[in-house]
mmCIF file of C-alpha atoms in Angstrom:
data_model
loop_
_atom_site.group_PDB
_atom_site.id
_atom_site.type_symbol
_atom_site.label_atom_id
_atom_site.label_comp_id
_atom_site.label_asym_id
_atom_site.label_seq_id
_atom_site.Cartn_x
_atom_site.Cartn_y
_atom_site.Cartn_z
ATOM 1 C CA MET A 91 -31.355 -2.764 16.792
ATOM 2 C CA HIS A 92 -27.552 -3.188 16.536
ATOM 3 C CA GLY A 93 -28.023 -5.218 13.354
ATOM 4 C CA ILE A 94 -30.277 -2.483 11.888
ATOM 5 C CA GLU A 95 -27.628 0.189 12.668
ATOM 6 C CA LYS A 96 -24.970 -1.918 10.919
ATOM 7 C CA SER A 97 -27.316 -2.375 7.966
ATOM 8 C CA ASN A 98 -27.777 1.401 7.677
ATOM 9 C CA ARG A 99 -23.971 1.918 7.899
ATOM 10 C CA ASN A 100 -23.538 -0.593 5.042
ATOM 11 C CA LYS A 101 -26.078 1.260 3.009
ATOM 12 C CA ASP A 102 -24.022 4.453 3.566
ATOM 13 C CA ASN A 103 -20.951 2.578 2.425
ATOM 14 C CA ILE A 104 -22.829 1.432 -0.673
ATOM 15 C CA ALA A 105 -24.011 4.961 -1.348
ATOM 16 C CA HIS A 106 -20.456 6.153 -0.959
ATOM 17 C CA ALA A 107 -19.336 3.422 -3.403
ATOM 18 C CA VAL A 108 -21.355 5.278 -6.024
ATOM 19 C CA GLY A 109 -18.908 7.993 -5.065
ATOM 20 C CA PRO A 110 -17.707 11.340 -6.107
ATOM 21 C CA LYS A 111 -18.213 12.675 -9.614
ATOM 22 C CA LEU A 112 -16.288 10.516 -12.070
ATOM 23 C CA TRP A 113 -14.599 13.470 -13.756
ATOM 24 C CA LEU A 114 -12.972 14.217 -10.376
ATOM 25 C CA CYS A 115 -11.458 10.757 -10.231
ATOM 26 C CA GLN A 116 -10.258 11.058 -13.807
ATOM 27 C CA LEU A 117 -8.830 14.516 -13.170
ATOM 28 C CA ALA A 118 -6.999 13.156 -10.131
ATOM 29 C CA VAL A 119 -5.295 10.394 -12.192
ATOM 30 C CA ALA A 120 -4.447 12.884 -14.921
ATOM 31 C CA LEU A 121 -2.858 15.239 -12.393
ATOM 32 C CA THR A 122 -0.859 12.349 -10.945
ATOM 33 C CA GLN A 123 0.592 11.569 -14.336
ATOM 34 C CA ALA A 124 1.311 15.301 -14.896
ATOM 35 C CA GLY A 125 3.073 15.331 -11.544
ATOM 36 C CA MET A 126 5.287 12.456 -12.567
ATOM 37 C CA VAL A 127 6.221 14.066 -15.901
ATOM 38 C CA VAL A 128 7.168 17.293 -14.074
ATOM 39 C CA GLY A 129 9.146 15.226 -11.566
ATOM 40 C CA SER A 130 11.096 13.424 -14.284
ATOM 41 C CA VAL A 131 11.968 16.781 -15.947
ATOM 42 C CA TYR A 132 12.941 18.268 -12.616
ATOM 43 C CA LEU A 133 15.169 15.330 -11.695
ATOM 44 C CA LYS A 134 16.788 15.216 -15.117
ATOM 45 C CA GLY A 135 17.503 18.940 -14.940
ATOM 46 C CA SER A 136 19.005 18.639 -11.445
ATOM 47 C CA LEU A 137 21.384 15.872 -12.539
ATOM 48 C CA GLU A 138 23.498 18.518 -14.323
ATOM 49 C CA TRP A 139 24.441 20.009 -10.967
ATOM 50 C CA VAL A 140 25.800 16.763 -9.519
ATOM 51 C CA ASP A 141 29.343 17.631 -8.453
ATOM 52 C CA GLU A 142 31.579 14.612 -9.213
ATOM 53 C CA SER A 143 34.630 16.407 -7.835
ATOM 54 C CA LYS A 144 33.045 16.089 -4.423
ATOM 55 C CA LYS A 145 32.477 12.352 -5.051
ATOM 56 C CA GLU A 146 28.746 12.917 -5.379
ATOM 57 C CA VAL A 147 27.093 10.064 -7.227
ATOM 58 C CA PHE A 148 23.582 9.595 -8.527
ATOM 59 C CA HIS A 149 22.604 5.932 -8.217
ATOM 60 C CA PRO A 150 18.974 5.276 -9.297
ATOM 61 C CA ILE A 151 18.453 2.466 -6.796
ATOM 62 C CA VAL A 152 19.664 4.653 -3.952
ATOM 63 C CA PHE A 153 17.277 7.359 -5.107
ATOM 64 C CA ALA A 154 14.387 4.900 -5.400
ATOM 65 C CA PHE A 155 15.163 3.536 -1.878
ATOM 66 C CA ALA A 156 15.352 7.013 -0.408
ATOM 67 C CA ARG A 157 12.059 7.902 -2.066
ATOM 68 C CA GLU A 158 10.206 4.770 -0.920
ATOM 69 C CA ALA A 159 11.647 4.630 2.569
ATOM 70 C CA SER A 160 10.648 8.312 3.150
ATOM 71 C CA ALA A 161 7.191 8.011 1.592
ATOM 72 C CA ALA A 162 6.222 4.841 3.494
ATOM 73 C CA PRO A 163 6.184 6.311 7.014
ATOM 74 C CA ILE A 164 4.375 9.451 5.794
ATOM 75 C CA LEU A 165 1.696 7.356 4.144
ATOM 76 C CA TYR A 166 1.405 5.129 7.229
ATOM 77 C CA ALA A 167 1.089 8.171 9.535
ATOM 78 C CA LEU A 168 -1.662 9.582 7.298
ATOM 79 C CA SER A 169 -3.473 6.195 7.296
ATOM 80 C CA VAL A 170 -3.358 6.081 11.090
ATOM 81 C CA ALA A 171 -4.551 9.680 11.391
ATOM 82 C CA TYR A 172 -7.340 9.026 8.921
ATOM 83 C CA GLY A 173 -8.619 5.599 10.010
ATOM 84 C CA GLY A 174 -6.770 4.653 13.226
ATOM 85 C CA TYR A 175 -4.233 1.929 13.689
ATOM 86 C CA SER A 176 -5.027 -1.010 11.480
ATOM 87 C CA VAL A 177 -3.441 -4.045 9.821
ATOM 88 C CA PRO A 178 -4.728 -6.123 6.943
ATOM 89 C CA GLN A 179 -6.794 -9.192 7.825
ATOM 90 C CA ARG A 180 -4.899 -12.480 8.020
ATOM 91 C CA ARG A 181 -6.386 -13.738 4.785
ATOM 92 C CA ASP A 182 -5.314 -10.549 2.946
ATOM 93 C CA ILE A 183 -1.680 -10.496 4.131
ATOM 94 C CA VAL A 184 -0.492 -12.394 1.059
ATOM 95 C CA ARG A 185 -2.353 -9.978 -1.239
ATOM 96 C CA VAL A 186 -0.983 -6.941 0.499
ATOM 97 C CA ALA A 187 2.561 -8.359 0.399
ATOM 98 C CA SER A 188 2.148 -9.166 -3.287
ATOM 99 C CA LEU A 189 0.985 -5.605 -3.921
ATOM 100 C CA GLY A 190 4.134 -4.241 -2.409
ATOM 101 C CA ALA A 191 6.195 -6.796 -4.272
ATOM 102 C CA PHE A 192 4.674 -5.804 -7.634
ATOM 103 C CA MET A 193 5.390 -2.155 -6.893
ATOM 104 C CA PHE A 194 8.995 -2.963 -6.016
ATOM 105 C CA THR A 195 9.378 -5.183 -9.104
ATOM 106 C CA ALA A 196 7.976 -2.467 -11.405
ATOM 107 C CA HIS A 197 10.390 0.139 -9.949
ATOM 108 C CA ILE A 198 13.526 -1.935 -10.008
ATOM 109 C CA MET A 199 12.846 -3.510 -13.451
ATOM 110 C CA TYR A 200 12.369 -0.015 -14.823
ATOM 111 C CA ILE A 201 15.723 1.146 -13.417
ATOM 112 C CA ILE A 202 17.547 -1.941 -14.760
ATOM 113 C CA GLY A 203 15.725 -1.778 -18.118
ATOM 114 C CA ILE A 204 16.686 1.865 -18.645
ATOM 115 C CA GLU A 205 20.327 1.056 -17.826
ATOM 116 C CA LEU A 206 20.472 -1.828 -20.309
ATOM 117 C CA SER A 207 18.086 -0.789 -23.117
ATOM 118 C CA GLY A 208 17.961 2.972 -22.984
ATOM 119 C CA VAL A 209 15.359 5.702 -22.425
ATOM 120 C CA ILE A 210 13.682 5.401 -25.852
ATOM 121 C CA VAL A 211 12.901 1.687 -25.381
ATOM 122 C CA ALA A 212 11.684 2.300 -21.833
ATOM 123 C CA SER A 213 9.349 5.130 -23.013
ATOM 124 C CA CYS A 214 7.964 2.950 -25.806
ATOM 125 C CA MET A 215 7.215 0.113 -23.410
ATOM 126 C CA GLN A 216 5.277 2.191 -20.828
ATOM 127 C CA PRO A 217 2.094 2.388 -22.940
ATOM 128 C CA ALA A 218 1.930 -1.384 -22.722
ATOM 129 C CA ILE A 219 0.742 -1.078 -19.085
ATOM 130 C CA PRO A 220 -2.915 -0.329 -19.928
ATOM 131 C CA VAL A 221 -2.910 -3.154 -22.497
ATOM 132 C CA PHE A 222 -1.763 -5.692 -19.948
ATOM 133 C CA THR A 223 -4.163 -4.240 -17.314
ATOM 134 C CA VAL A 224 -7.182 -4.656 -19.543
ATOM 135 C CA LEU A 225 -6.111 -8.110 -20.609
ATOM 136 C CA MET A 226 -5.731 -9.230 -17.069
ATOM 137 C CA GLY A 227 -8.985 -7.540 -16.053
ATOM 138 C CA ILE A 228 -10.849 -9.434 -18.795
ATOM 139 C CA LEU A 229 -9.140 -12.756 -18.054
ATOM 140 C CA LEU A 230 -9.913 -12.465 -14.311
ATOM 141 C CA GLN A 231 -13.490 -11.438 -15.200
ATOM 142 C CA MET A 232 -13.115 -8.106 -13.405
ATOM 143 C CA GLU A 233 -13.909 -6.100 -16.539
ATOM 144 C CA THR A 234 -15.869 -6.509 -19.712
ATOM 145 C CA ALA A 235 -14.313 -6.560 -23.172
ATOM 146 C CA ASN A 236 -16.540 -3.945 -24.769
ATOM 147 C CA PRO A 237 -15.350 -2.566 -28.122
ATOM 148 C CA GLN A 238 -15.402 1.151 -27.002
ATOM 149 C CA LYS A 239 -12.984 0.503 -24.157
ATOM 150 C CA LEU A 240 -10.660 -1.636 -26.257
ATOM 151 C CA SER A 241 -10.705 0.829 -29.151
ATOM 152 C CA GLY A 242 -9.966 3.676 -26.746
ATOM 153 C CA ILE A 243 -7.010 1.946 -25.133
ATOM 154 C CA SER A 244 -5.594 0.844 -28.505
ATOM 155 C CA LEU A 245 -5.887 4.405 -29.829
ATOM 156 C CA ALA A 246 -4.256 5.951 -26.751
ATOM 157 C CA VAL A 247 -1.426 3.412 -26.783
ATOM 158 C CA ALA A 248 -0.754 3.922 -30.513
ATOM 159 C CA GLY A 249 -0.812 7.720 -30.041
ATOM 160 C CA ALA A 250 1.632 7.498 -27.097
ATOM 161 C CA ILE A 251 4.108 5.351 -28.967
ATOM 162 C CA CYS A 252 3.980 7.776 -31.930
ATOM 163 C CA MET A 253 4.818 10.607 -29.604
ATOM 164 C CA VAL A 254 7.894 9.071 -28.064
ATOM 165 C CA ARG A 255 10.166 11.241 -30.257
ATOM 166 C CA LEU A 256 10.394 8.735 -33.077
ATOM 167 C CA ASN A 257 12.277 11.001 -35.421
ATOM 168 C CA GLU A 258 12.568 9.504 -38.916
ATOM 169 C CA GLY A 259 16.035 10.973 -39.490
ATOM 170 C CA SER A 260 17.913 9.422 -36.508
ATOM 171 C CA SER A 261 16.096 6.166 -35.957
ATOM 172 C CA GLY A 262 14.225 4.640 -38.841
ATOM 173 C CA LYS A 263 15.016 1.250 -37.302
ATOM 174 C CA ILE A 264 13.324 2.364 -34.087
ATOM 175 C CA SER A 265 10.223 3.438 -36.067
ATOM 176 C CA ASN A 266 9.982 0.061 -37.733
ATOM 177 C CA SER A 267 10.660 -1.951 -34.609
ATOM 178 C CA ALA A 268 8.247 0.192 -32.511
ATOM 179 C CA ALA A 269 5.553 -0.453 -35.051
ATOM 180 C CA GLN A 270 6.344 -4.173 -34.886
ATOM 181 C CA PHE A 271 6.224 -4.036 -31.099
ATOM 182 C CA LEU A 272 2.902 -2.273 -31.088
ATOM 183 C CA PHE A 273 1.469 -4.753 -33.618
ATOM 184 C CA SER A 274 2.633 -7.594 -31.384
ATOM 185 C CA ILE A 275 1.013 -6.110 -28.286
ATOM 186 C CA VAL A 276 -2.250 -5.397 -30.127
ATOM 187 C CA ARG A 277 -2.206 -8.891 -31.698
ATOM 188 C CA LEU A 278 -1.780 -10.388 -28.240
ATOM 189 C CA GLY A 279 -4.719 -8.336 -27.017
ATOM 190 C CA ILE A 280 -6.907 -9.317 -29.909
ATOM 191 C CA ARG A 281 -6.187 -13.033 -29.464
ATOM 192 C CA VAL A 282 -7.096 -12.860 -25.833
ATOM 193 C CA CYS A 283 -10.139 -10.581 -26.127
ATOM 194 C CA LYS A 284 -11.705 -12.078 -29.248
ATOM 195 C CA PRO A 285 -13.719 -14.738 -27.505
ATOM 196 C CA CYS A 286 -15.022 -12.154 -24.983
ATOM 197 C CA VAL A 287 -15.740 -9.477 -27.557
ATOM 198 C CA CYS A 288 -17.587 -11.839 -29.916
ATOM 199 C CA GLY A 289 -20.160 -12.403 -27.232
ATOM 200 C CA HIS A 290 -20.911 -8.670 -27.196
ATOM 201 C CA ALA A 291 -20.489 -7.393 -30.676
ATOM 202 C CA GLY A 292 -21.535 -10.326 -32.686
ATOM 203 C CA ASP A 293 -20.309 -11.778 -35.962
ATOM 204 C CA TRP A 294 -19.215 -8.581 -37.708
ATOM 205 C CA TRP A 295 -16.304 -8.095 -35.234
ATOM 206 C CA CYS A 296 -15.202 -11.751 -35.301
ATOM 207 C CA SER A 297 -15.118 -11.805 -39.090
ATOM 208 C CA SER A 298 -13.021 -8.586 -39.318
ATOM 209 C CA VAL A 299 -10.379 -9.568 -36.748
ATOM 210 C CA PRO A 300 -7.503 -11.868 -38.049
ATOM 211 C CA MET B 50 -4.199 -20.848 -27.345
ATOM 212 C CA CYS B 51 -1.314 -20.898 -24.806
ATOM 213 C CA ALA B 52 1.271 -21.634 -27.534
ATOM 214 C CA ASN B 53 -0.044 -18.712 -29.582
ATOM 215 C CA LEU B 54 0.191 -16.395 -26.562
ATOM 216 C CA VAL B 55 3.786 -17.495 -25.772
ATOM 217 C CA SER B 56 4.826 -16.923 -29.374
ATOM 218 C CA VAL B 57 3.312 -13.467 -29.476
ATOM 219 C CA VAL B 58 4.927 -12.562 -26.119
ATOM 220 C CA MET B 59 8.324 -13.697 -27.479
ATOM 221 C CA GLN B 60 7.772 -11.531 -30.544
ATOM 222 C CA VAL B 61 7.072 -8.620 -28.195
ATOM 223 C CA ILE B 62 10.377 -9.133 -26.362
ATOM 224 C CA GLY B 63 12.292 -9.441 -29.587
ATOM 225 C CA GLY B 64 10.444 -6.687 -31.388
ATOM 226 C CA VAL B 65 11.052 -3.963 -28.838
ATOM 227 C CA PRO B 66 12.650 -0.924 -30.377
ATOM 228 C CA VAL B 67 16.416 -1.043 -30.695
ATOM 229 C CA SER B 68 18.301 1.959 -29.326
ATOM 230 C CA PRO B 69 21.090 3.095 -31.659
ATOM 231 C CA GLU B 70 23.517 3.509 -28.771
ATOM 232 C CA THR B 71 23.210 -0.172 -27.772
ATOM 233 C CA ALA B 72 22.951 -1.701 -31.240
ATOM 234 C CA SER B 73 26.442 -3.263 -31.217
ATOM 235 C CA GLY B 74 26.793 -7.082 -31.126
ATOM 236 C CA GLU B 75 28.590 -6.965 -27.764
ATOM 237 C CA THR B 76 25.675 -5.332 -25.953
ATOM 238 C CA SER B 77 22.804 -7.130 -27.799
ATOM 239 C CA GLY B 78 22.564 -9.681 -24.986
ATOM 240 C CA ASN B 79 22.309 -6.915 -22.430
ATOM 241 C CA MET B 80 19.731 -5.225 -24.613
ATOM 242 C CA TYR B 81 17.452 -8.281 -24.752
ATOM 243 C CA LEU B 82 17.784 -8.575 -20.994
ATOM 244 C CA GLY B 83 16.821 -4.904 -20.714
ATOM 245 C CA ASN B 84 13.870 -5.496 -23.034
ATOM 246 C CA PHE B 85 12.778 -8.378 -20.843
ATOM 247 C CA CYS B 86 13.117 -6.232 -17.695
ATOM 248 C CA LEU B 87 11.031 -3.510 -19.151
ATOM 249 C CA LEU B 88 8.340 -6.056 -20.183
ATOM 250 C CA VAL B 89 8.365 -7.345 -16.581
ATOM 251 C CA ASN B 90 8.050 -3.715 -15.384
ATOM 252 C CA THR B 91 4.901 -3.133 -17.480
ATOM 253 C CA PHE B 92 3.467 -6.495 -16.394
ATOM 254 C CA ALA B 93 4.170 -5.844 -12.720
ATOM 255 C CA MET B 94 2.589 -2.402 -12.885
ATOM 256 C CA ALA B 95 -0.532 -3.927 -14.467
ATOM 257 C CA CYS B 96 -0.657 -6.562 -11.678
ATOM 258 C CA TYR B 97 -0.358 -3.741 -9.155
ATOM 259 C CA TYR B 98 -3.395 -1.965 -10.680
ATOM 260 C CA ILE B 99 -5.468 -5.175 -10.763
ATOM 261 C CA LEU B 100 -4.600 -6.202 -7.156
ATOM 262 C CA ALA B 101 -5.151 -2.668 -5.821
ATOM 263 C CA LYS B 102 -8.572 -2.734 -7.456
ATOM 264 C CA LYS B 103 -9.444 -5.868 -5.518
ATOM 265 C CA LEU B 104 -8.173 -4.572 -2.191
ATOM 266 C CA VAL B 105 -9.609 -1.072 -2.421
ATOM 267 C CA VAL B 106 -13.127 -2.415 -2.017
ATOM 268 C CA LYS B 107 -12.240 -3.583 1.495
ATOM 269 C CA TYR B 108 -9.743 -1.112 2.807
ATOM 270 C CA SER B 109 -9.232 2.673 2.469
ATOM 271 C CA PRO B 110 -6.926 3.882 -0.319
ATOM 272 C CA ILE B 111 -4.463 5.463 2.054
ATOM 273 C CA GLN B 112 -4.089 2.213 3.969
ATOM 274 C CA ILE B 113 -3.426 0.251 0.786
ATOM 275 C CA ALA B 114 -0.850 2.754 -0.441
ATOM 276 C CA ALA B 115 0.848 2.766 2.902
ATOM 277 C CA TRP B 116 1.102 -1.002 3.225
ATOM 278 C CA ALA B 117 2.302 -1.368 -0.395
ATOM 279 C CA TYR B 118 5.001 1.266 0.143
ATOM 280 C CA ILE B 119 6.202 -0.386 3.395
ATOM 281 C CA VAL B 120 6.683 -3.726 1.628
ATOM 282 C CA ALA B 121 8.273 -2.081 -1.465
ATOM 283 C CA ALA B 122 10.629 0.055 0.594
ATOM 284 C CA SER B 123 11.767 -3.043 2.541
ATOM 285 C CA LEU B 124 12.483 -4.910 -0.648
ATOM 286 C CA MET B 125 14.177 -1.920 -2.226
ATOM 287 C CA GLY B 126 16.401 -1.588 0.894
ATOM 288 C CA PHE B 127 17.415 -5.213 0.594
ATOM 289 C CA SER B 128 18.165 -4.747 -3.144
ATOM 290 C CA SER B 129 20.237 -1.619 -2.506
ATOM 291 C CA LEU B 130 22.478 -3.716 -0.199
ATOM 292 C CA ILE B 131 23.081 -6.121 -3.111
ATOM 293 C CA PHE B 132 23.355 -3.726 -6.063
ATOM 294 C CA THR B 133 25.217 -0.790 -4.545
ATOM 295 C CA SER B 134 28.565 -0.117 -2.931
ATOM 296 C CA HIS B 135 29.425 2.285 -0.198
ATOM 297 C CA THR B 136 30.637 4.927 -2.718
ATOM 298 C CA ASP B 137 27.133 5.024 -4.304
ATOM 299 C CA TRP B 138 25.634 6.474 -1.127
ATOM 300 C CA HIS B 139 27.257 9.945 -1.459
ATOM 301 C CA PHE B 140 23.902 11.572 -2.218
ATOM 302 C CA PRO B 141 24.257 14.779 -4.237
ATOM 303 C CA HIS B 142 23.060 17.978 -2.546
ATOM 304 C CA SER B 143 21.415 19.159 -5.787
ATOM 305 C CA LEU B 144 19.054 16.171 -5.695
ATOM 306 C CA PHE B 145 17.522 16.838 -2.265
ATOM 307 C CA ALA B 146 14.808 19.145 -3.676
ATOM 308 C CA PRO B 147 13.802 16.731 -6.515
ATOM 309 C CA LEU B 148 13.785 13.889 -3.955
ATOM 310 C CA LEU B 149 11.500 15.845 -1.754
ATOM 311 C CA TYR B 150 9.193 16.504 -4.762
ATOM 312 C CA TRP B 151 9.179 12.811 -5.674
ATOM 313 C CA ILE B 152 8.414 11.796 -2.084
ATOM 314 C CA LEU B 153 5.582 14.250 -1.421
ATOM 315 C CA ILE B 154 3.970 14.792 -4.865
ATOM 316 C CA CYS B 155 4.637 11.518 -6.802
ATOM 317 C CA SER B 156 4.782 8.919 -4.050
ATOM 318 C CA VAL B 157 2.492 10.147 -1.249
ATOM 319 C CA GLY B 158 0.085 12.277 -3.343
ATOM 320 C CA GLY B 159 0.282 10.358 -6.536
ATOM 321 C CA TYR B 160 -0.154 6.793 -5.281
ATOM 322 C CA PHE B 161 -2.919 7.901 -2.862
ATOM 323 C CA LEU B 162 -4.853 9.592 -5.679
ATOM 324 C CA VAL B 163 -4.416 6.613 -8.048
ATOM 325 C CA THR B 164 -5.621 4.193 -5.332
ATOM 326 C CA TRP B 165 -8.499 6.465 -4.464
ATOM 327 C CA ALA B 166 -9.499 6.743 -8.154
ATOM 328 C CA MET B 167 -9.276 2.932 -8.414
ATOM 329 C CA LYS B 168 -12.154 2.772 -5.908
ATOM 330 C CA HIS B 169 -14.512 4.426 -8.405
ATOM 331 C CA LEU B 170 -13.067 3.696 -11.851
ATOM 332 C CA PRO B 171 -12.142 0.415 -13.646
ATOM 333 C CA ALA B 172 -8.457 -0.547 -13.311
ATOM 334 C CA SER B 173 -7.950 -0.376 -17.091
ATOM 335 C CA GLN B 174 -9.203 3.219 -17.230
ATOM 336 C CA VAL B 175 -6.795 4.298 -14.471
ATOM 337 C CA ALA B 176 -3.995 2.490 -16.288
ATOM 338 C CA ALA B 177 -4.961 4.092 -19.621
ATOM 339 C CA PHE B 178 -4.019 7.538 -18.209
ATOM 340 C CA GLN B 179 -0.410 6.320 -18.275
ATOM 341 C CA CYS B 180 -0.522 7.250 -22.015
ATOM 342 C CA LEU B 181 -0.797 10.899 -20.909
ATOM 343 C CA GLN B 182 2.888 10.981 -19.957
ATOM 344 C CA PRO B 183 4.405 11.320 -23.406
ATOM 345 C CA PHE B 184 1.619 13.760 -24.359
ATOM 346 C CA LEU B 185 2.279 15.994 -21.333
ATOM 347 C CA GLY B 186 5.984 15.716 -21.824
ATOM 348 C CA SER B 187 5.791 16.987 -25.411
ATOM 349 C CA LEU B 188 3.364 19.738 -24.291
ATOM 350 C CA LEU B 189 5.791 20.860 -21.646
ATOM 351 C CA ALA B 190 8.713 20.770 -24.054
ATOM 352 C CA PHE B 191 6.738 22.877 -26.522
ATOM 353 C CA LEU B 192 5.480 25.490 -23.980
ATOM 354 C CA VAL B 193 8.523 25.764 -21.740
ATOM 355 C CA LEU B 194 11.503 24.788 -23.769
ATOM 356 C CA HIS B 195 10.014 26.030 -27.107
ATOM 357 C CA GLU B 196 10.925 22.817 -28.818
ATOM 358 C CA LYS B 197 9.637 22.334 -32.330
ATOM 359 C CA LEU B 198 6.846 19.887 -32.872
ATOM 360 C CA SER B 199 7.189 17.008 -35.388
ATOM 361 C CA TRP B 200 4.690 14.995 -37.292
ATOM 362 C CA TRP B 201 4.968 12.236 -34.708
ATOM 363 C CA ASP B 202 3.437 14.625 -32.188
ATOM 364 C CA CYS B 203 0.145 14.150 -34.023
ATOM 365 C CA GLY B 204 -0.021 11.010 -31.867
ATOM 366 C CA ALA B 205 -1.400 13.436 -29.253
ATOM 367 C CA ILE B 206 -4.744 13.288 -31.112
ATOM 368 C CA GLY B 207 -4.816 9.531 -30.678
ATOM 369 C CA VAL B 208 -3.953 9.821 -26.969
ATOM 370 C CA VAL B 209 -6.656 12.361 -26.285
ATOM 371 C CA ALA B 210 -9.265 10.614 -28.495
ATOM 372 C CA GLY B 211 -8.444 7.229 -26.932
ATOM 373 C CA LEU B 212 -8.734 8.562 -23.398
ATOM 374 C CA LEU B 213 -12.035 10.272 -24.153
ATOM 375 C CA LEU B 214 -13.390 6.987 -25.544
ATOM 376 C CA VAL B 215 -12.308 5.162 -22.398
ATOM 377 C CA SER B 216 -13.491 7.896 -19.975
ATOM 378 C CA LEU B 217 -16.963 8.238 -21.555
ATOM 379 C CA ASP B 218 -17.641 4.489 -21.555
ATOM 380 C CA SER B 219 -20.686 4.707 -19.289
ATOM 381 C CA LYS B 220 -21.503 0.996 -19.574
ATOM 382 C CA ASP B 221 -18.124 0.046 -18.171
ATOM 383 C CA LEU B 222 -18.553 2.567 -15.267
ATOM 384 C CA GLN B 223 -22.001 1.200 -14.432
ATOM 385 C CA ILE B 224 -20.629 -2.344 -14.331
ATOM 386 C CA THR B 225 -17.818 -1.215 -12.017
ATOM 387 C CA LYS B 226 -20.325 0.455 -9.635
ATOM 388 C CA ALA B 227 -22.507 -2.593 -9.618
ATOM 389 C CA MET B 228 -19.498 -4.872 -8.919
ATOM 390 C CA ASN B 229 -18.420 -2.558 -6.037
ATOM 391 C CA ARG B 230 -21.886 -2.686 -4.502
ATOM 392 C CA LEU B 231 -22.023 -6.447 -4.864
ATOM 393 C CA GLN B 232 -18.636 -6.927 -3.185
ATOM 394 C CA LEU B 233 -19.683 -4.617 -0.247
ATOM 395 C CA LEU B 234 -22.935 -6.614 0.176
ATOM 396 C CA LEU B 235 -21.082 -9.897 0.137
ATOM 397 C CA GLN B 236 -18.627 -8.621 2.795
ATOM 398 C CA SER B 237 -21.363 -7.142 5.001
ATOM 399 C CA LYS B 238 -21.761 -8.871 8.352
ATOM 400 C CA ALA B 239 -25.231 -7.465 9.071
ATOM 401 C CA PRO B 240 -27.224 -10.160 7.261
ATOM 402 C CA SER B 241 -25.361 -12.994 9.051
ATOM 403 C CA ALA B 242 -25.807 -11.212 12.381
ATOM 404 C CA MET B 243 -29.479 -10.791 11.868
ATOM 405 C CA LEU B 244 -29.722 -14.430 10.829
ATOM 406 C CA GLY B 245 -27.915 -15.515 14.038
ATOM 407 C CA ARG B 246 -30.360 -13.483 16.184
ATOM 408 C CA SER B 247 -33.422 -14.925 14.434
ATOM 409 C CA ILE B 248 -32.114 -18.526 14.944
ATOM 410 C CA SER B 249 -31.501 -17.938 18.674
ATOM 411 C CA ARG B 250 -34.961 -16.406 19.059
ATOM 412 C CA ASP B 251 -36.509 -19.493 17.419
ATOM 413 C CA LYS B 252 -34.649 -21.786 19.797
ATOM 414 C CA MET B 253 -36.021 -19.826 22.756
#
């Protein structure tokens, strides 16, 4: 009887895995990105009011630490309220620690990168995130390399790089090097995905890709 | 294959756009280091999405976000001891409100929503929405600051079209659902418990 109840509970979990409407998930992610854009503008606007005469200093690492150290207990309190006190299983501790390490690495490398290379370069690099994600997903066999997804990501990345204020008058060099960068990223993607895509799309794709 | 990949990655690092402010010879070394750091940033963020996708099948999104933030905050605290001096900790009063916004909206709300969406969408689709940031930034600049649009802003068409292609890829979504169900079935204890009971009944 106990086994049958567990089986029914697992069926509920499986039904839930089919989940809410997909447009809700996509809207949630889009709103998150919108929130981050508004946050960046808000922060940049507030930097003008930093009073250096009172020895006030904006240090990005201090800001990042304050943000993460404040958000962590709030998230943990919400997780306890939602699902009770829990810790990851012993075999998942390395994965969870790696997840946090990747988040930390992303944040601190972004801060250092902006300091050394500038905002324009950092903005140009961000659209590479979905490219790396899809490449790793395909290499780890978590996702398929279907042409629609790859075309969509390539189009979105190309559009995003175009939009990063590449004004012809002030930075022709940036326009050329950004195009070279994009070409390199897409070439890397094609070289990795070509064996996977050929299995789906057949010879016409393989013959058209260099 | 590996040599080709390494060569292309090196071209990526070298081919990253040069900022005019840092184009002098003295700072070129720092610029390449900055380019490398930004490349590591994008790679680390992609690894985060992939690993979160694996974990979200087993644990709730809020738990994953909380644990990741606890580890990240600990590491960031350690880094702040190395990279900052005592004078850097005079936090400006004008930044308390933006800090509160970033904590509640971007960190708590944002990372929870992204991890929740990861449960139902492929990781690449969630990551693809990162391309919305320049589009929304330009839109805000046009609507709020009345900035003039340039021809480069036609990239917005590519962003929207690309995201529509990715979002409407029903085959990919079906495969993700099937993989989620398979992982839940594999992790289910009910079949093994029932098997144990049937073996003990046979022994009796």
